[in-house]
Coordinates of C-alpha atoms and ligand atoms in Angstrom, one line a residue:
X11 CA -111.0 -15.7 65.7
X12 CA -110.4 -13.7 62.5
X13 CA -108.1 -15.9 60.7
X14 CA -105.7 -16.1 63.4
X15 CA -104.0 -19.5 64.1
X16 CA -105.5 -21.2 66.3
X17 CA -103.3 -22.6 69.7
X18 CA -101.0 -20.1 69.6
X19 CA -99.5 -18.1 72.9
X20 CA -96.9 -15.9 73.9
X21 CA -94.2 -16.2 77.2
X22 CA -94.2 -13.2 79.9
X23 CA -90.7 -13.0 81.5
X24 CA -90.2 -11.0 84.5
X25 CA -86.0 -10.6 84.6
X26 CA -85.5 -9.6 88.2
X27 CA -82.7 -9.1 90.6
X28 CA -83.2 -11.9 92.1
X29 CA -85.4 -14.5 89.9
X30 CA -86.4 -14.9 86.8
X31 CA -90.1 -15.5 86.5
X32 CA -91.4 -17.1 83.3
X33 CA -94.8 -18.1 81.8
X34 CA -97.1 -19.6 79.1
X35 CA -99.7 -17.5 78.5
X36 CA -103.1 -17.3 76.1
X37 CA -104.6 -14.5 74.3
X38 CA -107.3 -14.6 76.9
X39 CA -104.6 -14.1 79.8
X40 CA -105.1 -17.6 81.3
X41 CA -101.9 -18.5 82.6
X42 CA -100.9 -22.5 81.3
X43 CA -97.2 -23.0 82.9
X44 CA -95.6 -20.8 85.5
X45 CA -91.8 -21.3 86.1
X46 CA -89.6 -19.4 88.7
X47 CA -85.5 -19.6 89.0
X48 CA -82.9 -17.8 91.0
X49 CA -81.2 -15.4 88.5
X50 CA -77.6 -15.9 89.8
X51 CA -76.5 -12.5 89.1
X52 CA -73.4 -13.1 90.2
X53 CA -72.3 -15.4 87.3
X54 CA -72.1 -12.7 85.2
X55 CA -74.3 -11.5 82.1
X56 CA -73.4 -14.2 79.3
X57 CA -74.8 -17.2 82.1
X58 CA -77.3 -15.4 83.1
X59 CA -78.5 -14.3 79.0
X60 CA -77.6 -18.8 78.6
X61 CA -79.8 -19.3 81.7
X62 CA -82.9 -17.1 80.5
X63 CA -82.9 -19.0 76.8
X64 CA -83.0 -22.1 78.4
X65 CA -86.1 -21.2 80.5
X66 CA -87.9 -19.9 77.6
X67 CA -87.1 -22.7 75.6
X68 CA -88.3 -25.2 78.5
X69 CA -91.7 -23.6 78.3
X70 CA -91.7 -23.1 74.7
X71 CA -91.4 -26.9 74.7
X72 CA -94.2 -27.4 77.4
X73 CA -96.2 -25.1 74.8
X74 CA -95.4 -27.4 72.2
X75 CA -96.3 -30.9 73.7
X76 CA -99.9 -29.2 74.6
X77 CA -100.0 -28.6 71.0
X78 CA -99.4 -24.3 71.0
X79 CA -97.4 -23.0 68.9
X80 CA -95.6 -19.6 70.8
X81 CA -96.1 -16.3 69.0
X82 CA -93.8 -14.0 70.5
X83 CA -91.7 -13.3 73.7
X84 CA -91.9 -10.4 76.2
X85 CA -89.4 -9.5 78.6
X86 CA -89.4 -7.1 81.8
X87 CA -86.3 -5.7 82.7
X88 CA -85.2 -3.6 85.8
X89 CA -83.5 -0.6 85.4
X90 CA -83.0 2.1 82.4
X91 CA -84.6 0.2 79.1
X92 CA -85.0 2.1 75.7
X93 CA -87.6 -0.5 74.7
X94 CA -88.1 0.9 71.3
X95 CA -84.6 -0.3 70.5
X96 CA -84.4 -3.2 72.8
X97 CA -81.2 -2.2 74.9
X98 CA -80.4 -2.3 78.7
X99 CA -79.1 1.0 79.3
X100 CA -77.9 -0.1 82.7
X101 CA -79.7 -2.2 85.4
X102 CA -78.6 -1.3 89.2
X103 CA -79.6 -5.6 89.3
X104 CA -77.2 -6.2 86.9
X105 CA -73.8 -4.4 87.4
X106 CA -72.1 -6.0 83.8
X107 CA -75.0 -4.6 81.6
X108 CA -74.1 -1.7 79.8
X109 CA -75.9 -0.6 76.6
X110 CA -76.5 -4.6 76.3
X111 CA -78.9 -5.6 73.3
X112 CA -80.8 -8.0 75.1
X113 CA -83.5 -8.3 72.3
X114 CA -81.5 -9.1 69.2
X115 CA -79.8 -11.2 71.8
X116 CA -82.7 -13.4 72.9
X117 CA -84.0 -13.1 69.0
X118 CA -81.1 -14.6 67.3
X119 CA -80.8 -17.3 70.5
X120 CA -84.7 -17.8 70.3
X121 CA -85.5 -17.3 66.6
X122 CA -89.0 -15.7 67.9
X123 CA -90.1 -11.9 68.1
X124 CA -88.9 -10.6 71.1
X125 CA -90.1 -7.6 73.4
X126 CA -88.4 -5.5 76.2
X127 CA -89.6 -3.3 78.4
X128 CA -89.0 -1.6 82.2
X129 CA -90.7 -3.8 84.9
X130 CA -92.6 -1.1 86.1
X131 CA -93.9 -0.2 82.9
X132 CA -95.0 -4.1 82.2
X133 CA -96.3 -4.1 85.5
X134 CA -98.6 -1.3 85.2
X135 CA -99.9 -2.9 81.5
X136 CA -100.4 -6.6 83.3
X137 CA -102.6 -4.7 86.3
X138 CA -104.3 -3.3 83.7
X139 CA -105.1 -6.4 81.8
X140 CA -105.4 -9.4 84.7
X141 CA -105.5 -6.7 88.1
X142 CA -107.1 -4.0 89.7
X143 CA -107.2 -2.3 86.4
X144 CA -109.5 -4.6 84.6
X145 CA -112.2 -3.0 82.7
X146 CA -110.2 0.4 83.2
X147 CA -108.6 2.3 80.0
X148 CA -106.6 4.6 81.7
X149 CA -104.1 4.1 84.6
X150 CA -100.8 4.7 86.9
X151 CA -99.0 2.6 88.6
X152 CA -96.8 3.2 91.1
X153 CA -94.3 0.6 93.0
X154 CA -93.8 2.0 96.2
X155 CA -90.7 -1.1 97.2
X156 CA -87.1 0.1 97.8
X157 CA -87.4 2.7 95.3
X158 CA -90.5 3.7 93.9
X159 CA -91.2 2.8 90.4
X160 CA -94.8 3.2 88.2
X161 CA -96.1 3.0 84.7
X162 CA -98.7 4.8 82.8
X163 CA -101.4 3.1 80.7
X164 CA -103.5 5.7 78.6
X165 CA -106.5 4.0 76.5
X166 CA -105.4 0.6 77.3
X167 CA -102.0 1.3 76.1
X168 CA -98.8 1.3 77.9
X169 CA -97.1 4.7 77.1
X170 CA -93.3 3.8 77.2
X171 CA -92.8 8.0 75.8
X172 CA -90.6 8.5 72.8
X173 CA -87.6 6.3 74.0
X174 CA -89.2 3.7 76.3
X175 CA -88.2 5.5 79.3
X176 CA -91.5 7.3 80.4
X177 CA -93.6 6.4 84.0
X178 CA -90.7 7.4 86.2
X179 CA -92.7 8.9 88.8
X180 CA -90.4 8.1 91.6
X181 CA -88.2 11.2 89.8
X182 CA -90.4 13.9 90.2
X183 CA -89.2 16.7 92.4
X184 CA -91.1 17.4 95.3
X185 CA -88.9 19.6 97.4
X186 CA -86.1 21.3 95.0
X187 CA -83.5 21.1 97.9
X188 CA -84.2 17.8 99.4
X189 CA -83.0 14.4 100.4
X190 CA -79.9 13.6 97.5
X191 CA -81.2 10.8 95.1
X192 CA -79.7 8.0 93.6
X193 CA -80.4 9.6 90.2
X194 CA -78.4 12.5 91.0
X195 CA -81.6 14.6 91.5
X196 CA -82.5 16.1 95.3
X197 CA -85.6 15.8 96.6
X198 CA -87.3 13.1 94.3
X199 CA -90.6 11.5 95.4
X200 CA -89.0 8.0 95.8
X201 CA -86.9 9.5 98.8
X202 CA -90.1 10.1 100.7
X203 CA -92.6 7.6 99.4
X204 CA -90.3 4.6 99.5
X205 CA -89.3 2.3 102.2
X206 CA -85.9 4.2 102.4
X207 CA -87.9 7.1 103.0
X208 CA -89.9 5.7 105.2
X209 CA -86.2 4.7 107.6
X210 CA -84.9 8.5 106.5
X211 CA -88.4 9.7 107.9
X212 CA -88.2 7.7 111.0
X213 CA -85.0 8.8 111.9
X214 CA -85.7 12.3 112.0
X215 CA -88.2 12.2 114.0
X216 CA -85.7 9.7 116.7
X217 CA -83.1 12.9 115.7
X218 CA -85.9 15.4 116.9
X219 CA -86.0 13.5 120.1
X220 CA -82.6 12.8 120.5
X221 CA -83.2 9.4 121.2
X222 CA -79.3 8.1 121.4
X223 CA -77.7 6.3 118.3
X224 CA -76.9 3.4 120.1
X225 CA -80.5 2.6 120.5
X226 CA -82.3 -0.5 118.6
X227 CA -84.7 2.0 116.8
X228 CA -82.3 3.5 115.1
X229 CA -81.5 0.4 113.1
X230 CA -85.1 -0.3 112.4
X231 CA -86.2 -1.7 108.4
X232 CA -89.3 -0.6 107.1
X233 CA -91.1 -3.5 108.0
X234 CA -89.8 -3.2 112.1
X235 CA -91.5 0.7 111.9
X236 CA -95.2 -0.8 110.4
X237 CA -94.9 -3.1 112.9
X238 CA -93.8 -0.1 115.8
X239 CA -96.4 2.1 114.1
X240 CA -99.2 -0.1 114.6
X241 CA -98.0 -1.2 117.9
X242 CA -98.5 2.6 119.3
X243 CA -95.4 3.9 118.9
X244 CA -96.4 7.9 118.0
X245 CA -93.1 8.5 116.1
X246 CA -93.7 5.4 113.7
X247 CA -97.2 7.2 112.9
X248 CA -96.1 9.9 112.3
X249 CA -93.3 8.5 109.8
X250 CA -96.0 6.7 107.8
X251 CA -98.2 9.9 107.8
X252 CA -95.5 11.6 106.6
X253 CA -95.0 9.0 103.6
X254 CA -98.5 9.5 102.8
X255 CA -98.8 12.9 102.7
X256 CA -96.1 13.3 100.3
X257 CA -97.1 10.2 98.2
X258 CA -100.3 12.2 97.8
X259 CA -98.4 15.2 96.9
X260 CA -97.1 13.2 93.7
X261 CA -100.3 11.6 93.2
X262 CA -102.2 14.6 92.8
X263 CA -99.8 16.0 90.0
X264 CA -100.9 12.7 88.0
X265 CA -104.2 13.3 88.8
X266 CA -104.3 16.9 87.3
X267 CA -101.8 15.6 84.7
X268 CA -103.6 12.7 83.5
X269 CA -107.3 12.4 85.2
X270 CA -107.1 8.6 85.2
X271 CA -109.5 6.7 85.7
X272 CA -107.5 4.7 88.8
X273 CA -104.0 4.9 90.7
X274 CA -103.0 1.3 91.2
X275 CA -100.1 1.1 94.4
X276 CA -98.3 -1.7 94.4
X277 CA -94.9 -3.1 95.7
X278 CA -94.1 -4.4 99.5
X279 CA -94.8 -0.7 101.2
X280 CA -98.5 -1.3 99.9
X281 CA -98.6 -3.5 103.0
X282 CA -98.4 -0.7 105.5
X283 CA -101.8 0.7 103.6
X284 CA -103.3 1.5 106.9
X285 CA -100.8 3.3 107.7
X286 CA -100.7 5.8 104.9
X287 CA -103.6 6.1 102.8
X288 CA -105.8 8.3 104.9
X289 CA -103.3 10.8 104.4
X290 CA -102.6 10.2 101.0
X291 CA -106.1 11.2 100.0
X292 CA -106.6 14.2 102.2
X293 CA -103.1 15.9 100.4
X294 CA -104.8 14.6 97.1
X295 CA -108.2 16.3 97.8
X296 CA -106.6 19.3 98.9
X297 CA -104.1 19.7 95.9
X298 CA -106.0 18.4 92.7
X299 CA -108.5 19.4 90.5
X300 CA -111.9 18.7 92.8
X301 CA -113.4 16.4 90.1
X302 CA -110.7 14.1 88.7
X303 CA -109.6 13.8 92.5
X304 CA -113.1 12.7 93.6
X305 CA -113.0 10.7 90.9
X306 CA -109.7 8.6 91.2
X307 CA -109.9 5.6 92.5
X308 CA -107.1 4.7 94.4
X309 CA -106.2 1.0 95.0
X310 CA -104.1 -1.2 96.3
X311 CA -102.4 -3.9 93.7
X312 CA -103.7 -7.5 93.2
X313 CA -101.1 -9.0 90.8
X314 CA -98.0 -8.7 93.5
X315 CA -94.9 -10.4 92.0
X316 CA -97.0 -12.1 88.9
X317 CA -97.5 -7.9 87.6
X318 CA -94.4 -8.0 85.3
X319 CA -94.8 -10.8 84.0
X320 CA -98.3 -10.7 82.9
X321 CA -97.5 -7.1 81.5
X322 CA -94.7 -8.6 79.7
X323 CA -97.2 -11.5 78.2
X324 CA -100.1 -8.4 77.2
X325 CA -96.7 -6.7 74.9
X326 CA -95.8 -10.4 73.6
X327 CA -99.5 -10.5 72.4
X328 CA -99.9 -7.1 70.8
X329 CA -96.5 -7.6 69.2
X330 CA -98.1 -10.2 67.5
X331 CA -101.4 -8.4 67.3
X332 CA -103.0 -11.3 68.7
X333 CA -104.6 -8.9 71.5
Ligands
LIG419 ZN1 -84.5 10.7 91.6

């Protein structure tokens, strides 16, 4: 083991919204404890920052009565992270977060080496370490959920770009006078490829129709139109098709960008893969590059919610350099 100490692990944190996931994990990716705890946002940032030590030092202590020693700490954040210098920007999960130094925070509370990074971007790096990216150097990611999020590993490294804020692929322009984004932006692909895009794409076509606002379809969730789609409903079909076609538009862009080796989807839209992918690779095959099109293999994500936090473990371990 070159010298290295024996029994000695790191914790992968995924920091979300809604719960905080935590885990024990070795250098060989085998997970030892798993914890999970509602966030409580609400309470405001200096419970929640109390909350998060305590649930790293419960499973530093499990660590320690099965005789590990743990190396380092990794942490995946939502929302705008310059992981080089460990701040929260700002987190649309956590409204009280502003410019909030969450890594010398949890390394003077901890007294370990700490690491932050975007979800998304620890995601990607945990698909490629434990998911569909094993055995693959080079990969995206991209979280098609509410929004749509992604991360990009090049040679087995997770390229975070010069300030931590790279792999937003949910913010490249597709049409230049499009639907308004959150990120003040029009036509980003994360208003078409996401499962707002998805409602915004069904409702057209029930606009097209004139079907009356009062009807139930107008107040339909993603979820309801998968559901409608695969039920027959010819609008629904056509929403999804619609997703995919301009997912595929974005996709081939990475594809002649980066000729990965794989495209990795993940997040809760990745359940209506029926739905969209057919279409998804025709616009791919007719946009990019012949070769690194053919060659791309696109998949769906295996990790689902455990992603993060698994990505967060694989930065705790090189931090360390025990991976
Ligand atoms: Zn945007």
């Amino acid at each position: 083991l070159r010298g290295l100490p024996v029994g000695r692990v790191v914790i992968g944190v995924d920091l979300g919204g809604t719960n905080v996931r935590t885990a024990v994990l070795n250098r060989d990716g085998e997970v030892l404890a798993r914890h999970k705890e509602a966030t409580n946002v609400a309470e405001g940032k200096e419970k929640v920052i109390a909350r998060l030590v305590a649930f790293i030092n419960g499973q530093r202590e499990f660590a320690s009565r099965e005789g590990h020693s743990v190396a380092a700490v990794g942490v995946g954040s939502p929302g705008v992270i310059l992981s080089e210098k460990g701040i929260v920007v700002k987190s649309p999960n956590f409204p009280d977060w502003n410019n909030l130094p969450l890594r010398q925070r949890l390394e003077e509370a901890l007294d370990l080496p700490v690491v932050i990074e975007n979800d998304a971007n620890a995601a990607a790096l945990g698909e490629q370490w434990l998911g569909a990216g094993r055995r693959i150097r080079t990969m995206i990611l991209i979280t098609l959920g509410t929004g749509v999020g992604g991360g990009i590993v090049l040679d087995r490294k997770l390229w975070s770009g010069t300030d931590g804020m790279a792999g937003e692929i949910g913010h490249m322009t597709l049409f230049p006078d499009g639907r308004q984004c959150s990120c003040g932006n029009r036509g980003c692909l994360e208003m078409y490829a996401s499962a707002r895009g998805i409602v915004m794409n069904y409702g057209e076509e029930l606009e097209k129709d004139q079907v009356p606002q009062s009807d139930p379809r107008r107040n339909y969730t993603a979820v309801r139109i998968y559901d409608a789609a695969r039920g027959g409903d010819a609008r629904a079909a056509s929403a999804m098709r619609r997703m995919g076609r301009h997912l595929g538009i974005g996709l081939a862009s990475l594809i002649n960008i980066f000729n990965p080796e794989m495209i990795v989807i993940g997040g809760g839209v990745k359940e209506s893969w029926d739905l969209f992918i057919a279409d998804t690779r025709d616009e791919v095959r007719k946009r990019a590059f012949a070769y690194p099109a053919e060659r791309t293999d696109i998949v769906p994500a295996v990790l689902g919610d455990d992603a993060g936090m698994v990505g967060a473990a694989a930065l705790a371990l090189r931090k360390t350099g025990l991976a």
